[in-house]
Coordinates of C-alpha atoms and ligand atoms in Angstrom, one line a residue:
M10 CA 0.0 0.0 0.0
N11 CA 1.5 3.3 -1.1
I12 CA 0.0 6.5 0.3
Q13 CA 0.2 9.9 -1.3
L14 CA 1.1 12.4 1.3
E15 CA 1.6 15.6 -0.6
Q16 CA -1.7 17.1 0.7
I17 CA -0.9 16.1 4.3
F18 CA 2.5 17.7 4.2
N19 CA 1.1 20.9 2.7
L20 CA -1.9 21.3 4.9
E21 CA -1.9 21.8 8.6
G22 CA -4.7 19.9 10.3
S23 CA -5.2 17.5 7.5
K24 CA -5.6 13.8 8.3
K25 CA -5.7 10.5 6.4
E26 CA -6.9 7.2 7.9
F27 CA -6.0 3.8 6.5
D28 CA -7.3 0.3 7.0
F29 CA -6.1 -2.4 4.7
C30 CA -4.8 -5.9 4.5
F31 CA -1.8 -7.2 2.6
E32 CA 0.5 -10.2 2.2
P33 CA 4.2 -9.2 2.4
E34 CA 6.4 -9.9 -0.6
Y35 CA 9.0 -11.6 1.5
S36 CA 8.8 -13.9 4.6
L37 CA 8.9 -12.1 7.9
S38 CA 11.0 -14.8 9.5
D39 CA 12.0 -18.4 8.8
D40 CA 10.0 -19.4 11.9
I41 CA 6.7 -17.7 10.8
S42 CA 4.2 -18.6 8.1
L43 CA 1.3 -16.1 7.9
D44 CA -2.3 -17.3 7.9
A45 CA -4.7 -15.8 5.4
P46 CA -5.6 -13.1 4.7
G47 CA -2.3 -11.6 5.8
I48 CA -1.5 -8.6 7.8
A49 CA -4.3 -6.2 8.7
V50 CA -3.1 -2.6 9.2
S51 CA -5.1 0.3 10.5
G52 CA -4.2 3.8 11.7
K53 CA -3.8 7.4 10.7
I54 CA -1.5 10.0 9.4
E55 CA -2.0 13.6 10.5
N56 CA -0.5 16.9 10.2
N57 CA -0.6 18.6 13.6
T58 CA 0.8 22.1 13.5
G59 CA 3.2 21.1 10.7
I60 CA 4.4 17.9 12.4
V61 CA 3.3 14.9 10.4
S62 CA 2.9 11.7 12.5
L63 CA 2.0 8.2 11.6
S64 CA 0.4 5.8 14.1
G65 CA -1.4 2.6 13.9
K66 CA -1.3 -1.1 14.5
A67 CA -0.7 -4.3 12.5
E68 CA -2.5 -7.5 13.4
F69 CA -2.0 -11.0 12.0
S70 CA -2.2 -14.7 12.9
A71 CA 0.6 -17.1 12.0
T72 CA 1.9 -20.6 12.5
V73 CA 5.2 -20.3 14.2
V74 CA 7.9 -22.9 15.0
C75 CA 8.8 -23.6 18.6
S76 CA 12.6 -23.2 18.9
R77 CA 12.8 -26.0 21.4
C78 CA 10.6 -28.8 20.1
A79 CA 10.3 -27.7 16.4
E80 CA 6.5 -28.1 16.5
G81 CA 4.3 -25.5 14.7
F82 CA 1.7 -23.7 16.7
K83 CA -0.8 -20.8 16.1
K84 CA 0.0 -17.4 17.5
D85 CA -1.7 -14.0 17.2
F86 CA 0.4 -10.9 16.8
Q87 CA -0.4 -7.3 17.4
V88 CA 2.3 -4.7 16.7
E89 CA 1.8 -0.9 17.3
F90 CA 3.9 1.6 15.4
H91 CA 4.5 5.4 15.7
H92 CA 6.7 7.5 13.4
L93 CA 7.3 11.1 12.5
L94 CA 7.3 11.7 8.8
V95 CA 9.2 14.4 6.9
N96 CA 9.4 15.0 3.1
N97 CA 13.0 16.3 3.3
L98 CA 15.6 16.3 5.9
E99 CA 18.3 19.0 6.3
N100 CA 20.2 17.0 8.8
D101 CA 20.2 13.4 7.5
D102 CA 21.9 12.0 10.7
N103 CA 18.5 12.0 12.3
D104 CA 17.1 8.6 12.8
D105 CA 14.0 9.8 14.6
Y106 CA 12.2 10.6 11.3
I107 CA 11.1 8.7 8.4
V108 CA 12.0 10.5 5.2
V109 CA 9.2 10.1 2.7
E110 CA 10.7 10.6 -0.8
D111 CA 8.4 12.1 -3.4
S112 CA 5.7 12.3 -0.7
V113 CA 4.8 8.7 -1.3
L114 CA 4.8 6.6 1.8
R115 CA 5.5 2.9 1.2
L116 CA 3.5 1.8 4.2
S117 CA 3.5 -1.9 3.7
S118 CA 7.3 -2.2 3.7
L119 CA 7.5 0.2 6.7
V120 CA 5.0 -2.0 8.6
C121 CA 7.0 -5.1 7.7
E122 CA 10.2 -3.6 9.1
D123 CA 8.4 -2.6 12.3
I124 CA 7.0 -6.1 12.7
I125 CA 10.4 -7.8 12.1
F126 CA 12.0 -5.4 14.6
S127 CA 9.4 -6.3 17.2
L128 CA 9.7 -10.1 16.8
P129 CA 11.2 -12.1 19.7
L130 CA 14.5 -13.9 19.0
R131 CA 12.7 -17.2 19.3
F132 CA 9.3 -18.7 20.0
L133 CA 8.3 -21.3 22.5
C134 CA 5.1 -23.3 22.2
D135 CA 5.0 -23.2 26.0
E136 CA 7.3 -21.7 28.6
E137 CA 7.5 -25.3 30.0
C138 CA 8.2 -26.9 26.6
K139 CA 10.4 -29.9 27.3
G140 CA 12.0 -29.9 23.8
L141 CA 13.5 -32.8 22.0
C142 CA 15.7 -35.5 23.5
S143 CA 19.3 -34.6 22.5
R144 CA 20.0 -38.3 22.0
C145 CA 17.0 -39.9 20.2
G146 CA 15.3 -36.7 19.0
K147 CA 11.9 -37.6 20.5
N148 CA 9.5 -34.8 21.4
L149 CA 9.5 -35.0 25.2
N150 CA 6.2 -33.1 25.5
S151 CA 4.5 -36.3 24.4
G152 CA 6.2 -38.4 27.1
P153 CA 9.7 -39.4 28.2
C154 CA 11.8 -41.4 25.9
D155 CA 13.7 -44.6 26.6
C156 CA 17.1 -43.1 26.9
K157 CA 16.3 -40.4 29.4
K158 CA 17.1 -42.5 32.5
E159 CA 20.6 -43.2 31.2
V160 CA 21.5 -39.5 31.2
D161 CA 23.9 -38.5 34.0
P162 CA 22.0 -36.0 36.2
R163 CA 24.9 -33.6 36.2
M164 CA 24.9 -33.8 32.4
A165 CA 21.2 -33.1 32.4
A166 CA 21.7 -30.0 34.5
L167 CA 24.3 -28.8 32.1
L168 CA 22.0 -29.4 29.1
Q169 CA 19.2 -27.5 30.9
L170 CA 21.6 -24.6 31.4
L171 CA 22.6 -24.6 27.7
D172 CA 19.0 -24.7 26.7
D173 CA 18.2 -21.6 28.8
Ligands
LIG6 ZN1 7.9 -26.6 22.0
LIG7 ZN1 15.8 -40.0 24.0

């Protein structure tokens, strides 16, 4: 979704609302596969005494992969975003602003960046997920495996530490 902002930049007090849904052109993360219909985005852009701000939220559901047991599970996401927009920047060292070239805001790609930035480093299906047995590969959430009792308890403690 590209939004034309020339009018907003030029007119104090003007406002534009948006509400749309899109599927990103690239994957957000290797651990996430988006459910249909994609990412729902809503919010507004307004010119308040010459300062143009963008605020809104993105919502989506996805199947994500647990980093401990590798099982997929459903998760709902909600990411809020706020930015100040400018159409030119005299001091281009300033990271606080988004520079909107030619007054066309590429909102979908900005939202994707915000989502990726907000994602946790890893997902767990459950805080208590027991993961996979490091020896036989069995998913220990579905019950203990046969080799578990052979593991030296000191080794088990070490593995637990590494896992955390
Ligand atoms: Zn898990
Ligand atoms: Zn095992």
